mmCIF file of C-alpha atoms and ligand atoms in Angstrom:
data_model
loop_
_atom_site.group_PDB
_atom_site.id
_atom_site.type_symbol
_atom_site.label_atom_id
_atom_site.label_comp_id
_atom_site.label_asym_id
_atom_site.label_seq_id
_atom_site.Cartn_x
_atom_site.Cartn_y
_atom_site.Cartn_z
ATOM 1 C CA UNK A 1 -59.627 3.719 33.349
ATOM 2 C CA UNK A 2 -60.020 0.759 35.749
ATOM 3 C CA UNK A 3 -59.498 -2.621 34.088
ATOM 4 C CA UNK A 4 -62.261 -5.054 34.496
ATOM 5 C CA UNK A 5 -61.831 -8.673 33.454
ATOM 6 C CA UNK A 6 -65.067 -10.240 32.408
ATOM 7 C CA UNK A 7 -66.245 -13.309 30.547
ATOM 8 C CA UNK A 8 -67.183 -12.812 26.932
ATOM 9 C CA UNK A 9 -70.606 -14.232 26.392
ATOM 10 C CA UNK A 10 -70.042 -15.205 22.748
ATOM 11 C CA UNK A 11 -66.644 -17.034 22.965
ATOM 12 C CA UNK A 12 -66.723 -17.934 26.655
ATOM 13 C CA UNK A 13 -63.195 -16.504 27.102
ATOM 14 C CA UNK A 14 -61.963 -13.884 29.541
ATOM 15 C CA UNK A 15 -61.277 -10.406 28.280
ATOM 16 C CA UNK A 16 -58.015 -8.664 29.108
ATOM 17 C CA UNK A 17 -59.952 -5.918 30.773
ATOM 18 C CA UNK A 18 -58.883 -3.338 28.150
ATOM 19 C CA UNK A 19 -61.648 -1.492 26.448
ATOM 20 C CA UNK A 20 -61.586 1.159 23.710
ATOM 21 C CA UNK A 21 -64.784 2.859 22.771
ATOM 22 C CA UNK A 22 -66.772 -0.204 23.598
ATOM 23 C CA UNK A 23 -64.356 -2.603 21.886
ATOM 24 C CA UNK A 24 -63.038 -5.229 24.312
ATOM 25 C CA UNK A 25 -59.934 -7.352 23.860
ATOM 26 C CA UNK A 26 -60.153 -11.108 24.302
ATOM 27 C CA UNK A 27 -57.383 -12.835 26.208
ATOM 28 C CA UNK A 28 -56.807 -15.542 23.594
ATOM 29 C CA UNK A 29 -53.841 -17.871 24.184
ATOM 30 C CA UNK A 30 -50.958 -17.656 21.655
ATOM 31 C CA UNK A 31 -51.304 -20.147 18.810
ATOM 32 C CA UNK A 32 -49.217 -23.120 19.834
ATOM 33 C CA UNK A 33 -47.159 -23.092 16.620
ATOM 34 C CA UNK A 34 -46.172 -19.478 17.419
ATOM 35 C CA UNK A 35 -45.377 -20.248 21.016
ATOM 36 C CA UNK A 36 -43.187 -23.248 20.224
ATOM 37 C CA UNK A 37 -41.406 -21.434 17.447
ATOM 38 C CA UNK A 38 -40.616 -18.721 19.943
ATOM 39 C CA UNK A 39 -39.303 -21.253 22.469
ATOM 40 C CA UNK A 40 -37.240 -22.890 19.717
ATOM 41 C CA UNK A 41 -35.584 -19.576 18.781
ATOM 42 C CA UNK A 42 -34.694 -18.957 22.417
ATOM 43 C CA UNK A 43 -33.168 -22.419 22.708
ATOM 44 C CA UNK A 44 -31.356 -21.910 19.407
ATOM 45 C CA UNK A 45 -29.919 -18.567 20.505
ATOM 46 C CA UNK A 46 -28.641 -20.020 23.773
ATOM 47 C CA UNK A 47 -27.048 -22.888 21.839
ATOM 48 C CA UNK A 48 -25.560 -20.425 19.364
ATOM 49 C CA UNK A 49 -24.051 -18.354 22.178
ATOM 50 C CA UNK A 50 -22.453 -21.471 23.649
ATOM 51 C CA UNK A 51 -21.067 -22.768 20.372
ATOM 52 C CA UNK A 52 -19.971 -19.549 18.656
ATOM 53 C CA UNK A 53 -18.105 -16.460 19.914
ATOM 54 C CA UNK A 54 -20.655 -14.406 21.843
ATOM 55 C CA UNK A 55 -20.486 -12.707 25.212
ATOM 56 C CA UNK A 56 -18.024 -9.791 25.391
ATOM 57 C CA UNK A 57 -15.727 -9.576 28.388
ATOM 58 C CA UNK A 58 -13.384 -6.847 29.605
ATOM 59 C CA UNK A 59 -10.265 -7.831 27.712
ATOM 60 C CA UNK A 60 -11.709 -10.353 25.284
ATOM 61 C CA UNK A 61 -14.819 -12.344 24.638
ATOM 62 C CA UNK A 62 -16.206 -15.821 25.136
ATOM 63 C CA UNK A 63 -14.920 -17.658 22.058
ATOM 64 C CA UNK A 64 -17.523 -20.428 21.912
ATOM 65 C CA UNK A 65 -16.835 -24.132 22.357
ATOM 66 C CA UNK A 66 -16.234 -24.660 18.642
ATOM 67 C CA UNK A 67 -13.498 -22.026 18.660
ATOM 68 C CA UNK A 68 -14.743 -20.571 15.383
ATOM 69 C CA UNK A 69 -13.223 -17.256 14.266
ATOM 70 C CA UNK A 70 -13.857 -15.380 11.030
ATOM 71 C CA UNK A 71 -10.300 -14.082 11.255
ATOM 72 C CA UNK A 72 -8.931 -17.636 11.285
ATOM 73 C CA UNK A 73 -11.205 -18.446 8.374
ATOM 74 C CA UNK A 74 -9.760 -15.529 6.375
ATOM 75 C CA UNK A 75 -6.212 -16.518 7.348
ATOM 76 C CA UNK A 76 -6.883 -20.023 6.078
ATOM 77 C CA UNK A 77 -8.337 -18.643 2.835
ATOM 78 C CA UNK A 78 -5.356 -16.363 2.341
ATOM 79 C CA UNK A 79 -2.957 -19.237 3.036
ATOM 80 C CA UNK A 80 -4.785 -21.377 0.480
ATOM 81 C CA UNK A 81 -4.530 -18.565 -2.071
ATOM 82 C CA UNK A 82 -0.830 -18.081 -1.301
ATOM 83 C CA UNK A 83 -0.248 -21.808 -1.762
ATOM 84 C CA UNK A 84 -2.046 -21.651 -5.092
ATOM 85 C CA UNK A 85 0.063 -18.691 -6.200
ATOM 86 C CA UNK A 86 3.235 -20.315 -4.908
ATOM 87 C CA UNK A 87 2.481 -23.267 -7.152
ATOM 88 C CA UNK A 88 2.491 -20.933 -10.134
ATOM 89 C CA UNK A 89 5.549 -19.056 -8.884
ATOM 90 C CA UNK A 90 7.372 -22.348 -8.249
ATOM 91 C CA UNK A 91 7.839 -22.490 -12.008
ATOM 92 C CA UNK A 92 10.171 -19.476 -11.934
ATOM 93 C CA UNK A 93 11.514 -19.839 -8.395
ATOM 94 C CA UNK A 94 14.722 -21.659 -9.216
ATOM 95 C CA UNK A 95 15.243 -20.395 -12.748
ATOM 96 C CA UNK A 96 17.826 -17.587 -13.090
ATOM 97 C CA UNK A 97 16.078 -14.319 -13.875
ATOM 98 C CA UNK A 98 17.732 -13.909 -17.306
ATOM 99 C CA UNK A 99 16.552 -17.409 -18.288
ATOM 100 C CA UNK A 100 12.984 -16.587 -17.288
ATOM 101 C CA UNK A 101 13.134 -13.569 -19.528
ATOM 102 C CA UNK A 102 14.177 -15.647 -22.529
ATOM 103 C CA UNK A 103 11.415 -18.205 -22.061
ATOM 104 C CA UNK A 104 8.041 -16.897 -23.265
ATOM 105 C CA UNK A 105 6.051 -19.399 -21.169
ATOM 106 C CA UNK A 106 7.884 -18.540 -17.956
ATOM 107 C CA UNK A 107 7.782 -14.861 -18.847
ATOM 108 C CA UNK A 108 3.987 -15.057 -19.100
ATOM 109 C CA UNK A 109 3.910 -16.502 -15.563
ATOM 110 C CA UNK A 110 6.232 -13.770 -14.284
ATOM 111 C CA UNK A 111 4.246 -11.056 -16.008
ATOM 112 C CA UNK A 112 0.943 -12.142 -14.509
ATOM 113 C CA UNK A 113 2.371 -12.613 -11.023
ATOM 114 C CA UNK A 114 4.309 -9.351 -11.337
ATOM 115 C CA UNK A 115 1.274 -7.389 -12.470
ATOM 116 C CA UNK A 116 -0.794 -8.607 -9.502
ATOM 117 C CA UNK A 117 2.000 -7.989 -6.989
ATOM 118 C CA UNK A 118 2.626 -4.548 -8.470
ATOM 119 C CA UNK A 119 -1.034 -3.568 -8.170
ATOM 120 C CA UNK A 120 -1.111 -4.832 -4.575
ATOM 121 C CA UNK A 121 2.150 -3.350 -3.328
ATOM 122 C CA UNK A 122 3.674 -0.734 -5.583
ATOM 123 C CA UNK A 123 0.822 1.155 -7.200
ATOM 124 C CA UNK A 124 0.093 3.455 -4.204
ATOM 125 C CA UNK A 125 3.526 5.056 -4.540
ATOM 126 C CA UNK A 126 4.587 4.492 -8.144
ATOM 127 C CA UNK A 127 1.215 4.732 -9.919
ATOM 128 C CA UNK A 128 -0.801 2.041 -11.680
ATOM 129 C CA UNK A 129 1.437 1.924 -14.741
ATOM 130 C CA UNK A 130 4.658 2.877 -12.935
ATOM 131 C CA UNK A 131 4.229 6.451 -14.141
ATOM 132 C CA UNK A 132 5.435 7.831 -10.790
ATOM 133 C CA UNK A 133 4.212 10.823 -8.843
ATOM 134 C CA UNK A 134 5.843 13.642 -6.883
ATOM 135 C CA UNK A 135 8.454 12.076 -4.602
ATOM 136 C CA UNK A 136 8.107 8.628 -6.203
ATOM 137 C CA UNK A 137 10.133 7.895 -9.324
ATOM 138 C CA UNK A 138 8.796 6.818 -12.701
ATOM 139 C CA UNK A 139 9.444 3.118 -13.278
ATOM 140 C CA UNK A 140 8.185 3.040 -16.845
ATOM 141 C CA UNK A 141 10.968 5.050 -18.448
ATOM 142 C CA UNK A 142 14.684 4.568 -19.017
ATOM 143 C CA UNK A 143 15.453 7.221 -16.429
ATOM 144 C CA UNK A 144 16.892 5.301 -13.489
ATOM 145 C CA UNK A 145 18.392 6.580 -10.254
ATOM 146 C CA UNK A 146 19.901 3.226 -9.368
ATOM 147 C CA UNK A 147 19.817 1.321 -12.646
ATOM 148 C CA UNK A 148 17.378 -0.546 -14.854
ATOM 149 C CA UNK A 149 19.090 -3.896 -15.425
ATOM 150 C CA UNK A 150 17.242 -6.925 -14.087
ATOM 151 C CA UNK A 151 19.833 -7.422 -11.352
ATOM 152 C CA UNK A 152 19.633 -3.718 -10.380
ATOM 153 C CA UNK A 153 15.861 -3.873 -10.091
ATOM 154 C CA UNK A 154 15.960 -7.129 -8.158
ATOM 155 C CA UNK A 155 18.376 -5.595 -5.669
ATOM 156 C CA UNK A 156 16.442 -2.338 -5.299
ATOM 157 C CA UNK A 157 13.153 -4.141 -4.740
ATOM 158 C CA UNK A 158 14.638 -6.727 -2.365
ATOM 159 C CA UNK A 159 16.519 -4.389 -0.039
ATOM 160 C CA UNK A 160 14.909 -1.012 -0.696
ATOM 161 C CA UNK A 161 16.383 2.460 -0.580
ATOM 162 C CA UNK A 162 17.173 4.005 2.828
ATOM 163 C CA UNK A 163 14.827 1.342 4.149
ATOM 164 C CA UNK A 164 16.833 0.618 7.256
ATOM 165 C CA UNK A 165 17.854 -2.808 5.920
ATOM 166 C CA UNK A 166 21.600 -3.418 6.233
ATOM 167 C CA UNK A 167 21.899 -4.006 2.477
ATOM 168 C CA UNK A 168 19.598 -1.183 1.418
ATOM 169 C CA UNK A 169 20.796 1.262 -1.205
ATOM 170 C CA UNK A 170 22.040 4.344 0.567
ATOM 171 C CA UNK A 171 22.597 7.859 -0.643
ATOM 172 C CA UNK A 172 22.453 11.032 1.291
ATOM 173 C CA UNK A 173 22.369 14.484 -0.206
ATOM 174 C CA UNK A 174 23.951 17.026 2.111
ATOM 175 C CA UNK A 175 21.569 19.401 3.844
ATOM 176 C CA UNK A 176 23.245 22.414 2.278
ATOM 177 C CA UNK A 177 20.877 24.963 3.808
ATOM 178 C CA UNK A 178 19.869 23.453 7.119
ATOM 179 C CA UNK A 179 23.467 22.558 7.977
ATOM 180 C CA UNK A 180 24.825 25.892 6.742
ATOM 181 C CA UNK A 181 27.104 24.406 4.070
ATOM 182 C CA UNK A 182 25.907 27.022 1.583
ATOM 183 C CA UNK A 183 24.457 30.481 2.132
ATOM 184 C CA UNK A 184 20.898 31.144 0.964
ATOM 185 C CA UNK A 185 22.140 33.270 -1.972
ATOM 186 C CA UNK A 186 24.521 30.472 -3.018
ATOM 187 C CA UNK A 187 21.653 28.024 -2.894
ATOM 188 C CA UNK A 188 19.555 30.386 -5.011
ATOM 189 C CA UNK A 189 22.372 30.603 -7.593
ATOM 190 C CA UNK A 190 22.788 26.832 -7.630
ATOM 191 C CA UNK A 191 19.038 26.577 -8.211
ATOM 192 C CA UNK A 192 19.320 29.048 -11.108
ATOM 193 C CA UNK A 193 21.852 26.718 -12.699
ATOM 194 C CA UNK A 194 19.741 23.615 -12.009
ATOM 195 C CA UNK A 195 16.811 25.353 -13.748
ATOM 196 C CA UNK A 196 18.925 25.530 -16.919
ATOM 197 C CA UNK A 197 19.557 21.764 -16.624
ATOM 198 C CA UNK A 198 15.806 21.234 -16.235
ATOM 199 C CA UNK A 199 15.330 23.206 -19.445
ATOM 200 C CA UNK A 200 13.247 25.787 -17.598
ATOM 201 C CA UNK A 201 15.663 28.718 -17.811
ATOM 202 C CA UNK A 202 18.170 30.184 -20.265
ATOM 203 C CA UNK A 203 21.853 30.526 -19.355
ATOM 204 C CA UNK A 204 22.403 33.762 -17.436
ATOM 205 C CA UNK A 205 25.076 35.384 -15.260
ATOM 206 C CA UNK A 206 23.216 34.113 -12.171
ATOM 207 C CA UNK A 207 23.196 30.596 -13.587
ATOM 208 C CA UNK A 208 26.922 30.867 -14.408
ATOM 209 C CA UNK A 209 27.610 31.716 -10.778
ATOM 210 C CA UNK A 210 25.507 28.716 -9.815
ATOM 211 C CA UNK A 211 27.454 26.492 -12.160
ATOM 212 C CA UNK A 212 30.642 27.237 -10.228
ATOM 213 C CA UNK A 213 28.909 26.357 -6.956
ATOM 214 C CA UNK A 214 27.577 23.202 -8.588
ATOM 215 C CA UNK A 215 31.068 22.196 -9.761
ATOM 216 C CA UNK A 216 32.330 22.505 -6.228
ATOM 217 C CA UNK A 217 29.476 20.965 -4.264
ATOM 218 C CA UNK A 218 27.258 18.826 -6.416
ATOM 219 C CA UNK A 219 29.163 16.970 -9.145
ATOM 220 C CA UNK A 220 30.317 14.215 -6.797
ATOM 221 C CA UNK A 221 26.772 12.855 -6.759
ATOM 222 C CA UNK A 222 25.043 14.432 -9.757
ATOM 223 C CA UNK A 223 27.848 14.186 -12.315
ATOM 224 C CA UNK A 224 29.920 16.877 -14.065
ATOM 225 C CA UNK A 225 27.015 18.147 -16.134
ATOM 226 C CA UNK A 226 24.170 16.955 -13.909
ATOM 227 C CA UNK A 227 23.762 13.684 -15.776
ATOM 228 C CA UNK A 228 23.465 11.728 -12.526
ATOM 229 C CA UNK A 229 25.692 9.085 -10.936
ATOM 230 C CA UNK A 230 24.207 5.697 -10.361
ATOM 231 C CA UNK A 231 27.062 4.383 -8.207
ATOM 232 C CA UNK A 232 26.070 6.876 -5.531
ATOM 233 C CA UNK A 233 22.355 7.093 -6.293
ATOM 234 C CA UNK A 234 22.547 10.695 -7.447
ATOM 235 C CA UNK A 235 19.612 11.308 -9.781
ATOM 236 C CA UNK A 236 20.053 12.975 -13.140
ATOM 237 C CA UNK A 237 19.102 16.625 -13.067
ATOM 238 C CA UNK A 238 18.826 16.852 -16.845
ATOM 239 C CA UNK A 239 15.589 16.898 -18.753
ATOM 240 C CA UNK A 240 12.005 17.355 -17.675
ATOM 241 C CA UNK A 241 11.258 14.429 -15.338
ATOM 242 C CA UNK A 242 11.924 15.060 -11.663
ATOM 243 C CA UNK A 243 11.204 13.576 -8.289
ATOM 244 C CA UNK A 244 10.306 16.731 -6.442
ATOM 245 C CA UNK A 245 8.929 19.188 -8.966
ATOM 246 C CA UNK A 246 10.605 21.498 -11.427
ATOM 247 C CA UNK A 247 10.007 24.955 -10.000
ATOM 248 C CA UNK A 248 12.842 27.118 -8.676
ATOM 249 C CA UNK A 249 11.203 26.996 -5.223
ATOM 250 C CA UNK A 250 11.137 23.181 -5.273
ATOM 251 C CA UNK A 251 14.819 23.054 -6.228
ATOM 252 C CA UNK A 252 15.765 25.548 -3.517
ATOM 253 C CA UNK A 253 13.775 23.522 -0.985
ATOM 254 C CA UNK A 254 15.571 20.337 -2.013
ATOM 255 C CA UNK A 255 19.040 21.900 -1.773
ATOM 256 C CA UNK A 256 18.177 23.483 1.572
ATOM 257 C CA UNK A 257 16.712 20.355 3.150
ATOM 258 C CA UNK A 258 16.684 17.245 0.920
ATOM 259 C CA UNK A 259 13.745 14.928 1.448
ATOM 260 C CA UNK A 260 15.462 11.574 1.065
ATOM 261 C CA UNK A 261 12.577 9.369 0.015
ATOM 262 C CA UNK A 262 12.293 5.857 1.412
ATOM 263 C CA UNK A 263 11.614 2.766 -0.639
ATOM 264 C CA UNK A 264 10.703 -0.228 1.560
ATOM 265 C CA UNK A 265 12.742 -3.439 1.484
ATOM 266 C CA UNK A 266 10.257 -5.903 0.062
ATOM 267 C CA UNK A 267 12.099 -9.007 1.244
ATOM 268 C CA UNK A 268 10.310 -8.336 4.518
ATOM 269 C CA UNK A 269 6.921 -8.895 2.892
ATOM 270 C CA UNK A 270 7.366 -10.771 -0.362
ATOM 271 C CA UNK A 271 9.113 -14.029 -1.206
ATOM 272 C CA UNK A 272 12.044 -14.155 -3.592
ATOM 273 C CA UNK A 273 9.982 -15.565 -6.487
ATOM 274 C CA UNK A 274 7.463 -12.725 -6.256
ATOM 275 C CA UNK A 275 10.307 -10.191 -6.199
ATOM 276 C CA UNK A 276 11.785 -11.879 -9.253
ATOM 277 C CA UNK A 277 8.437 -11.575 -11.020
ATOM 278 C CA UNK A 278 8.229 -7.908 -9.994
ATOM 279 C CA UNK A 279 11.699 -7.156 -11.337
ATOM 280 C CA UNK A 280 10.754 -8.741 -14.676
ATOM 281 C CA UNK A 281 7.442 -6.894 -14.723
ATOM 282 C CA UNK A 282 9.025 -3.494 -13.962
ATOM 283 C CA UNK A 283 11.783 -4.221 -16.477
ATOM 284 C CA UNK A 284 9.126 -4.750 -19.142
ATOM 285 C CA UNK A 285 7.234 -1.548 -18.304
ATOM 286 C CA UNK A 286 9.342 0.256 -20.856
ATOM 287 C CA UNK A 287 12.639 1.249 -19.305
ATOM 288 C CA UNK A 288 14.408 -2.070 -18.808
ATOM 289 C CA UNK A 289 18.119 -2.144 -19.632
ATOM 290 C CA UNK A 290 20.247 -5.054 -20.764
HETATM 291 C C1 HEC B 301 5.936 3.774 0.280
HETATM 292 C C2 HEC B 301 6.157 4.121 -1.079
HETATM 293 C C3 HEC B 301 6.741 3.087 -2.009
HETATM 294 C C4 HEC B 301 6.252 1.848 -2.307
HETATM 295 C C5 HEC B 301 5.014 1.179 -1.768
HETATM 296 C C6 HEC B 301 7.122 1.313 -3.310
HETATM 297 N N1 HEC B 301 8.133 2.190 -3.589
HETATM 298 FE FE1 HEC B 301 9.587 1.934 -4.959
HETATM 299 N N2 HEC B 301 10.397 3.724 -4.443
HETATM 300 C C7 HEC B 301 9.876 4.599 -3.511
HETATM 301 C C8 HEC B 301 10.731 5.775 -3.424
HETATM 302 C C9 HEC B 301 10.493 6.970 -2.530
HETATM 303 C C10 HEC B 301 11.770 5.579 -4.324
HETATM 304 C C11 HEC B 301 12.895 6.538 -4.629
HETATM 305 C C12 HEC B 301 13.858 6.660 -3.509
HETATM 306 C C13 HEC B 301 14.916 7.680 -3.805
HETATM 307 O O1 HEC B 301 14.651 8.870 -3.567
HETATM 308 O O2 HEC B 301 16.003 7.294 -4.252
HETATM 309 C C14 HEC B 301 11.523 4.284 -4.955
HETATM 310 C C15 HEC B 301 12.351 3.709 -5.917
HETATM 311 C C16 HEC B 301 12.107 2.525 -6.569
HETATM 312 C C17 HEC B 301 12.964 1.960 -7.581
HETATM 313 C C18 HEC B 301 14.260 2.556 -8.069
HETATM 314 C C19 HEC B 301 14.020 3.436 -9.238
HETATM 315 C C20 HEC B 301 15.265 3.983 -9.845
HETATM 316 O O3 HEC B 301 15.125 4.972 -10.574
HETATM 317 O O4 HEC B 301 16.356 3.427 -9.656
HETATM 318 C C21 HEC B 301 12.366 0.786 -8.001
HETATM 319 C C22 HEC B 301 12.881 -0.155 -9.063
HETATM 320 C C23 HEC B 301 11.161 0.630 -7.238
HETATM 321 N N3 HEC B 301 11.029 1.698 -6.363
HETATM 322 C C24 HEC B 301 10.297 -0.434 -7.367
HETATM 323 C C25 HEC B 301 9.213 -0.653 -6.525
HETATM 324 C C26 HEC B 301 8.409 -1.847 -6.548
HETATM 325 C C27 HEC B 301 8.555 -3.003 -7.530
HETATM 326 C C28 HEC B 301 7.490 -1.715 -5.556
HETATM 327 C C29 HEC B 301 6.424 -2.709 -5.114
HETATM 328 C C30 HEC B 301 6.916 -3.994 -4.660
HETATM 329 C C31 HEC B 301 7.707 -0.428 -4.925
HETATM 330 N N4 HEC B 301 8.773 0.180 -5.534
HETATM 331 C C32 HEC B 301 6.954 0.072 -3.891
HETATM 332 C C33 HEC B 301 8.737 4.417 -2.775
HETATM 333 C C34 HEC B 301 7.939 3.290 -2.811
HETATM 334 C C1 HEC B 302 26.221 13.254 -1.450
HETATM 335 C C2 HEC B 302 25.480 13.206 -2.656
HETATM 336 C C3 HEC B 302 24.791 14.451 -3.163
HETATM 337 C C4 HEC B 302 25.295 15.718 -3.252
HETATM 338 C C5 HEC B 302 26.693 16.194 -2.887
HETATM 339 C C6 HEC B 302 24.253 16.527 -3.835
HETATM 340 N N1 HEC B 302 23.145 15.783 -4.074
HETATM 341 FE FE1 HEC B 302 21.412 16.437 -4.880
HETATM 342 N N2 HEC B 302 20.612 14.602 -4.625
HETATM 343 C C7 HEC B 302 21.255 13.514 -4.089
HETATM 344 C C8 HEC B 302 20.317 12.440 -3.921
HETATM 345 C C9 HEC B 302 20.624 11.073 -3.336
HETATM 346 C C10 HEC B 302 19.066 12.920 -4.395
HETATM 347 C C11 HEC B 302 17.728 12.172 -4.386
HETATM 348 C C12 HEC B 302 17.295 12.487 -3.008
HETATM 349 C C13 HEC B 302 15.976 12.230 -2.473
HETATM 350 O O1 HEC B 302 15.341 11.204 -2.726
HETATM 351 O O2 HEC B 302 15.591 13.131 -1.692
HETATM 352 C C14 HEC B 302 19.301 14.283 -4.827
HETATM 353 C C15 HEC B 302 18.329 15.080 -5.371
HETATM 354 C C16 HEC B 302 18.534 16.363 -5.829
HETATM 355 C C17 HEC B 302 17.545 17.173 -6.476
HETATM 356 C C18 HEC B 302 16.113 16.753 -6.782
HETATM 357 C C19 HEC B 302 16.057 16.005 -8.080
HETATM 358 C C20 HEC B 302 14.658 15.660 -8.504
HETATM 359 O O3 HEC B 302 14.550 14.766 -9.358
HETATM 360 O O4 HEC B 302 13.695 16.241 -8.028
HETATM 361 C C21 HEC B 302 18.139 18.360 -6.784
HETATM 362 C C22 HEC B 302 17.493 19.528 -7.492
HETATM 363 C C23 HEC B 302 19.485 18.295 -6.309
HETATM 364 N N3 HEC B 302 19.699 17.056 -5.734
HETATM 365 C C24 HEC B 302 20.388 19.312 -6.419
HETATM 366 C C25 HEC B 302 21.643 19.278 -5.844
HETATM 367 C C26 HEC B 302 22.520 20.399 -5.813
HETATM 368 C C27 HEC B 302 22.265 21.750 -6.461
HETATM 369 C C28 HEC B 302 23.636 20.022 -5.142
HETATM 370 C C29 HEC B 302 24.846 20.822 -4.808
HETATM 371 C C30 HEC B 302 24.619 22.078 -4.141
HETATM 372 C C31 HEC B 302 23.445 18.633 -4.764
HETATM 373 N N4 HEC B 302 22.217 18.232 -5.184
HETATM 374 C C32 HEC B 302 24.389 17.879 -4.108
HETATM 375 C C33 HEC B 302 22.579 13.434 -3.729
HETATM 376 C C34 HEC B 302 23.438 14.496 -3.662
#
C-alpha cells in the first residue's frame, strides 16, 4: 500500500502515512522525559564501558579505567577470610600439638578449624565422617596403615603418601602378576589364604598352599600372620575392613597389579597450623592412639 503523509484535521499533526482499515497513525514526537531518559541510558552505558571491563578483544578484553575485576574482589575476600582464620589458628600455631590436646580451650579451636578444613579438603576421598570408601582408608577407626599417633597423623597429612614429595611416606607392593613374580595359580592360592584372613573363607588345602606362598612373598610387608607392618606401610589383611574390597577377585587383582593409592602432601596447600588442627581433628574421630 502506498504511504501517504497527510495533516490530521483534528490535532493538526502529520500522520505517518500508515493506515489500517481506516485507522491512521499520528506522527507524535516522543515525550521529552522518555527521550532524555533514553539519551541518559546511552551516555551511562558508554561511561560504564569506559570505566568497567567491557569490550572483548582477541586475547583479552578492555579492562576499564578503574581496573575493577570480580576475580580480584573474590581474591581480596578470600584473603580477608584467611586472615580472620589465621587469627584463630594463631592461638595453636606455636603450641606443641600434645599441649593443644590437653587444653580444652585450644582443643575447641583446633576442632572447629579441623572440622572446616576436613570438610573442604579431605571429605571427597575419606568421607564426611572419615568413614572411608573403596581405595581411601577409614580415618575414624583404630585401623591404621601408617599409625594413629598425633605425630604420625601430622607427618602423613603434611607430606602425603606416594605424593611425590621427597619426605612422603613410601611403600610399594610388588606387582606379582604383571611382573611375573608369581604364576596366576600361585596368586589364586595366595588369594585363597588372604580370604581366610579376611574372614570370608574357611581354612582349606588351597588356602594352606597359599599360606606357604604368603610366608615367602608377603610377610615382609604384611606381617607373619597378615597383621600389617606400619614401618613399611603394609596394611593389615586381618578383619573385615579393606581398602580395595573383600572379594577373591579384588584380592587377585591387587596381588596381580597393586593400585598404590596416592595421598596428597597437604603442606603444598595448607599452612602448618591448619595441618596441626587436622591431625587433632582426625585423631579425635575415634581411632587416635597415644
Ligand atoms: C585425593 C584423595 C585424598 C584426599 C583429598 C585426602 N586423602 Fe588422605 N589418603 C588418601 C589415600 C589414597 C590414602 C591411602 C594411601 C595408601 O594406600 O597407603 C590416604 C591416607 C590417609 C591417612 C593415613 C591413614 C592410615 O591408615 O595410616 C591419613 C591420616 C589421611 N589420609 C588424612 C587425610 C586428611 C587429613 C586429608 C585432608 C587434608 C586427606 N587425607 C585428604 C587419599 C586422599
Ligand atoms: C613390599 C611390600 C609388600 C609386599 C611384599 C606385599 N604387599 Fe600387599 N600391600 C602392600 C602395600 C603398601 C599395600 C597398600 C597398597 C595400595 O595402596 O595399593 C598392600 C595391599 C595389599 C592388599 C589390599 C589390602 C586392602 O586393604 O585392600 C592385599 C590383599 C595384599 N596387599 C596382598 C598381598 C599379598 C598376597 C602379597 C604377597 C604375595 C603381598 N601383598 C605382598 C605392600 C606389600
